[in-house]
Tab-separated table of C-alpha atoms in Angstrom:
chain	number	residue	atom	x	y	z
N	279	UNK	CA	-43.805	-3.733	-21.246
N	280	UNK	CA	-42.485	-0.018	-21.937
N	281	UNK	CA	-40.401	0.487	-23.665
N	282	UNK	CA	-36.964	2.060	-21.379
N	283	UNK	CA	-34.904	5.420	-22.676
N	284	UNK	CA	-31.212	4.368	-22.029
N	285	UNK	CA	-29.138	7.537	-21.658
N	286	UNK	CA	-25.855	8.194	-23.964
N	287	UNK	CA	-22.758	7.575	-21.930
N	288	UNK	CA	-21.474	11.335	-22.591
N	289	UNK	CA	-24.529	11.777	-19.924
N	290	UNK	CA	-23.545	8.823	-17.922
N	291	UNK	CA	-20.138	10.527	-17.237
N	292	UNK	CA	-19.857	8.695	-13.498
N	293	UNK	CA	-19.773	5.388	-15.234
N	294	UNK	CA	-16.437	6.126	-16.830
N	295	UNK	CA	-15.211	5.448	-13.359
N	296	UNK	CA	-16.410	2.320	-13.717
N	297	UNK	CA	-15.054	1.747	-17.468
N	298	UNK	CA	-11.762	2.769	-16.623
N	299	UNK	CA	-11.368	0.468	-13.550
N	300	UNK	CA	-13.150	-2.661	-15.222
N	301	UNK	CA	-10.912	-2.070	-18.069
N	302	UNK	CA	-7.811	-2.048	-15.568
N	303	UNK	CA	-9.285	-4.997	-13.772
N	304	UNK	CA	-9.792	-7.121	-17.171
N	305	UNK	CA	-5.599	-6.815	-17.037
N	306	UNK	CA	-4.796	-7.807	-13.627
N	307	UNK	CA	-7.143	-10.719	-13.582
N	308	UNK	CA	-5.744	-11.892	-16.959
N	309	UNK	CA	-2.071	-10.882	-15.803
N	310	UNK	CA	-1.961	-10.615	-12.275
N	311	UNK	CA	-4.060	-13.176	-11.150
N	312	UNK	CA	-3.546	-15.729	-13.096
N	313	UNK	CA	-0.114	-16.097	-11.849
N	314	UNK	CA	-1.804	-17.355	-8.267
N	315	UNK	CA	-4.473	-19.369	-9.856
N	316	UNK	CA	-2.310	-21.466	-11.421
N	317	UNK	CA	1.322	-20.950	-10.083
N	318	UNK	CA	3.489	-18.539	-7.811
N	319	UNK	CA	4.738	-15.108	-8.351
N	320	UNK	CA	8.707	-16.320	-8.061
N	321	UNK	CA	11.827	-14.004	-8.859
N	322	UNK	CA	12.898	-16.668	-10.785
N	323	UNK	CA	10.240	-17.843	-13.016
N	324	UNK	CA	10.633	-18.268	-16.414
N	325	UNK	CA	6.707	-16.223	-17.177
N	326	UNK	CA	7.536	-12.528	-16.937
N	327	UNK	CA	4.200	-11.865	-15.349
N	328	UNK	CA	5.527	-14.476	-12.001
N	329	UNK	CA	8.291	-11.908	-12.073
N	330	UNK	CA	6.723	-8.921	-12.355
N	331	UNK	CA	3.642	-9.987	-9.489
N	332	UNK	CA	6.640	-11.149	-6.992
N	333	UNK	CA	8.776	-8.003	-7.742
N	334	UNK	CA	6.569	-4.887	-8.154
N	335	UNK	CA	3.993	-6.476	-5.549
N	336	UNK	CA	4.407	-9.167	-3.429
N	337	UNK	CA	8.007	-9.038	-2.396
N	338	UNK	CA	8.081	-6.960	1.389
N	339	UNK	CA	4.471	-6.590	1.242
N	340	UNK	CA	2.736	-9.305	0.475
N	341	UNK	CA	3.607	-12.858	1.625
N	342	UNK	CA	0.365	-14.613	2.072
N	343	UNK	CA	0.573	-14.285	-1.837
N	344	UNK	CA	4.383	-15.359	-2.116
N	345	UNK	CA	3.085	-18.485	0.298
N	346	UNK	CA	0.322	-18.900	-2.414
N	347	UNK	CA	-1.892	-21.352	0.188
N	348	UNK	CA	-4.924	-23.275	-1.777
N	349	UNK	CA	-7.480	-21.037	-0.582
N	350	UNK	CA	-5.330	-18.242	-2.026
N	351	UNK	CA	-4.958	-20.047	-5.637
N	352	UNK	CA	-8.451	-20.600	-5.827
N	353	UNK	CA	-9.449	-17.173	-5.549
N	354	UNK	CA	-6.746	-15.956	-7.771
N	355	UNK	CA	-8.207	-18.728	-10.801
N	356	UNK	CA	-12.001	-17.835	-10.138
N	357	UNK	CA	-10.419	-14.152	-10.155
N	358	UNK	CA	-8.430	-14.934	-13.600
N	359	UNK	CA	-10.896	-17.363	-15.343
N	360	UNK	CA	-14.630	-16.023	-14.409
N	361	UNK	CA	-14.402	-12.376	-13.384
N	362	UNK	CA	-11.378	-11.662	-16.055
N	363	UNK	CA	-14.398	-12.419	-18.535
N	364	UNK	CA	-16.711	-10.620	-16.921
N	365	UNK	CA	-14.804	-7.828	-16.270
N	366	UNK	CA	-14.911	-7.415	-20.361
N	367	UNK	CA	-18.715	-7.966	-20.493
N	368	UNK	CA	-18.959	-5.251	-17.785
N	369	UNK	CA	-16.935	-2.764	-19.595
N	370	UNK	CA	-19.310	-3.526	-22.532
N	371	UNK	CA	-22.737	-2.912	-20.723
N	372	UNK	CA	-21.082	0.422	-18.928
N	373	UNK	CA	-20.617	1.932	-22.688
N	374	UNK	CA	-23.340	0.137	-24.608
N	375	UNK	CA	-25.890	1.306	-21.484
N	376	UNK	CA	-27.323	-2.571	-20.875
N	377	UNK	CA	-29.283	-2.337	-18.052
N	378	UNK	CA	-29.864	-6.590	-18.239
N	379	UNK	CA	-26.103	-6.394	-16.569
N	380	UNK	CA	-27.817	-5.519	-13.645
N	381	UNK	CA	-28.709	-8.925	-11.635
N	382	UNK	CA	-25.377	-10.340	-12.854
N	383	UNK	CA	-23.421	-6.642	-11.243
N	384	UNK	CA	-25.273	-7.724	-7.842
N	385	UNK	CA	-23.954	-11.150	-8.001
N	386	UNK	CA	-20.408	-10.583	-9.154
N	387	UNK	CA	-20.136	-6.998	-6.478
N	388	UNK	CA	-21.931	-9.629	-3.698
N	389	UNK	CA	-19.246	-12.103	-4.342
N	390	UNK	CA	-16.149	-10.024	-4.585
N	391	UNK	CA	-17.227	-7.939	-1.530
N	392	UNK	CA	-17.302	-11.263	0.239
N	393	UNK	CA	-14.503	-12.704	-0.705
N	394	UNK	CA	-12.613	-8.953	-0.309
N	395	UNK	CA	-13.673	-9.910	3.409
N	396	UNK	CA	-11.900	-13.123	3.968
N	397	UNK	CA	-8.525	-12.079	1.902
N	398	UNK	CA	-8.438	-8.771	4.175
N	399	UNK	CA	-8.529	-10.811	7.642
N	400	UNK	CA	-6.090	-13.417	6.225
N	401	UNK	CA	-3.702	-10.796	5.231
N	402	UNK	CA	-3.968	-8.604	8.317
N	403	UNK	CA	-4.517	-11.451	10.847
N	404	UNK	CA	-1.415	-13.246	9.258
N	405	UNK	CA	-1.468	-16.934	9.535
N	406	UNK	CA	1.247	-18.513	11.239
N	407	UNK	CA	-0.326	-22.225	11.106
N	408	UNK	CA	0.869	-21.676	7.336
N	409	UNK	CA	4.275	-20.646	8.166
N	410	UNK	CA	5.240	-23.699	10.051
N	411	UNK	CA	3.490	-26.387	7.116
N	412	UNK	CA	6.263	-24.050	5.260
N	413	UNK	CA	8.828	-24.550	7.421
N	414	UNK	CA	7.743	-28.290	7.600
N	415	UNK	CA	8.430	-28.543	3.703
N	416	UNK	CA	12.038	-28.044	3.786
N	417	UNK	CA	12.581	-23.980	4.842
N	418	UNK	CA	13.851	-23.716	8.243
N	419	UNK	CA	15.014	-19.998	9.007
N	420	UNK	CA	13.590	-16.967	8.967
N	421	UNK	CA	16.271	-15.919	7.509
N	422	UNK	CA	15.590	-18.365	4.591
N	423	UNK	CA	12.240	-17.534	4.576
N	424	UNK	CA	13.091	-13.443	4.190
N	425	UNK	CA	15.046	-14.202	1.254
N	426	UNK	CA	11.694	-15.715	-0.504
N	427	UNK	CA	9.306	-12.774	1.048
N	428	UNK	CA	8.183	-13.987	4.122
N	429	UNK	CA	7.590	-13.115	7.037
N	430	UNK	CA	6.882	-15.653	10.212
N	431	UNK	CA	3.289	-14.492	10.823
N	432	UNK	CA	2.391	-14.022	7.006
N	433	UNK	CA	0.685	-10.621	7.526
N	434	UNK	CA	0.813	-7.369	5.269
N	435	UNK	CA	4.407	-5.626	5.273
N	436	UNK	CA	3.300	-2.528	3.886
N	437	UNK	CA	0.248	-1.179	4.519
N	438	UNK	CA	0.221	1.199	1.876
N	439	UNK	CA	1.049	-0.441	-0.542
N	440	UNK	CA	-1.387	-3.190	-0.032
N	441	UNK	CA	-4.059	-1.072	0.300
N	442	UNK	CA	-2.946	1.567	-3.012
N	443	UNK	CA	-3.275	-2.166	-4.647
N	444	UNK	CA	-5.914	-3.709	-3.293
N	445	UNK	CA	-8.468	-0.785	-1.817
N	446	UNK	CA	-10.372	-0.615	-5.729
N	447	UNK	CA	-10.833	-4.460	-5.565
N	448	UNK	CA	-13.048	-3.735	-2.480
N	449	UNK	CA	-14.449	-0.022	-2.949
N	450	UNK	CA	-15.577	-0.376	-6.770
N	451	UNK	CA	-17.624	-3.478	-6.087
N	452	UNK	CA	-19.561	-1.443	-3.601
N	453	UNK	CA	-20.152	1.248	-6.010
N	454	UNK	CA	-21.408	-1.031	-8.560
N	455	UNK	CA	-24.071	-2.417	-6.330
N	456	UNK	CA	-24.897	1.315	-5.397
N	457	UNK	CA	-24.831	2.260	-9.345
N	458	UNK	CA	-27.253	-1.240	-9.626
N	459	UNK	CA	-29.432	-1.076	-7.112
N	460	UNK	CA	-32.288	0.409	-9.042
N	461	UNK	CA	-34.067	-1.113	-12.125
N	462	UNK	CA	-32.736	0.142	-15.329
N	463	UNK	CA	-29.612	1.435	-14.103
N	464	UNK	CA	-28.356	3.625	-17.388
N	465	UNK	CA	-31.982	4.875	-17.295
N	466	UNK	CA	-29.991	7.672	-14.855
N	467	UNK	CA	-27.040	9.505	-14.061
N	468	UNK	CA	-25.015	7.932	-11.109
């Protein structure tokens, strides 16, 4: 086997996009994230992170997250518990040049850019089977509902704020399997 010339990542400079958002990413899943996987984003919670994900995010934007379905939390914990991980060991292979990331980039940018697809329909589509189990469970307005952060039809609020949030989660995963798609990936400039 030959032996492969990784380049230095001063001439790599297009993966520091990818540093920089893995390294933001490696936050949200451990912050963000983890909130949904394994309870609600609530005003008032007594974890400053529920706080924070219900008030700077979720709250008029966002209330397929306040609603928190299953489907929803298990994304959020595979989000927080396997890519928050990975997310590190991603940053690491960027600035270290390891091109054996490569198979496990495919997987990871496969997965996310499916999953990306299913939590875009649910948010835009709404679902409004879920807002009357809600209503079942003891919430009978709208009104009361509004004063939680939701809407009857559980769809996005603001647009662009969902999508300032949310577009990296879907456009960096693409890149990667652009900047992977090739043996020996640090063996070139992206």
């Amino acid at each position: 086997m030959s032996e492969v010339t990784v380049l230095p990542l001063r001439e790599r400079k297009g993966d520091w996009i990818f540093i920089v958002f893995f390294s933001f990413f490696v936050f949200s899943s451990f912050a963000a994230d983890l909130v949904n996987g394994v309870m609600s984003p609530s005003p008032q919670s007594d974890y400053f992170w529920a706080r924070a994900v219900y008030n700077l995010y979720a709250v008029n934007n966002d209330p397929l997250l306040i609603a928190n379905p299953s489907w929803m939390r298990a994304m959020c914990f595979l989000s927080a518990f396997v890519f928050g991980p990975f997310y590190v060991v991603l940053v690491y292979s960027f600035i270290k040049g390891k091109n054996w990331i490569r198979p496990f980039a495919l997987i990871y940018a496969g997965m996310i850019i499916e999953s990306m697809i299913v939590i875009l329909y649910a948010e835009f589509a709404g679902d409004a089977h879920l807002f009357s189990q809600v209503c079942q469970g003891g919430v009978k307005t709208a009104e009361e509902l509004a004063k939680i952060g939701l809407n009857q039809d559980l769809k996005v609020q603001d647009t662009f704020k969902f999508l300032a949030f949310n577009l990296p989660y879907k456009l960096v995963p693409l890149m990667l399997a652009v900047r992977m798609r090739r043996e020996n990936p640090f063996c070139r400039k992206f």
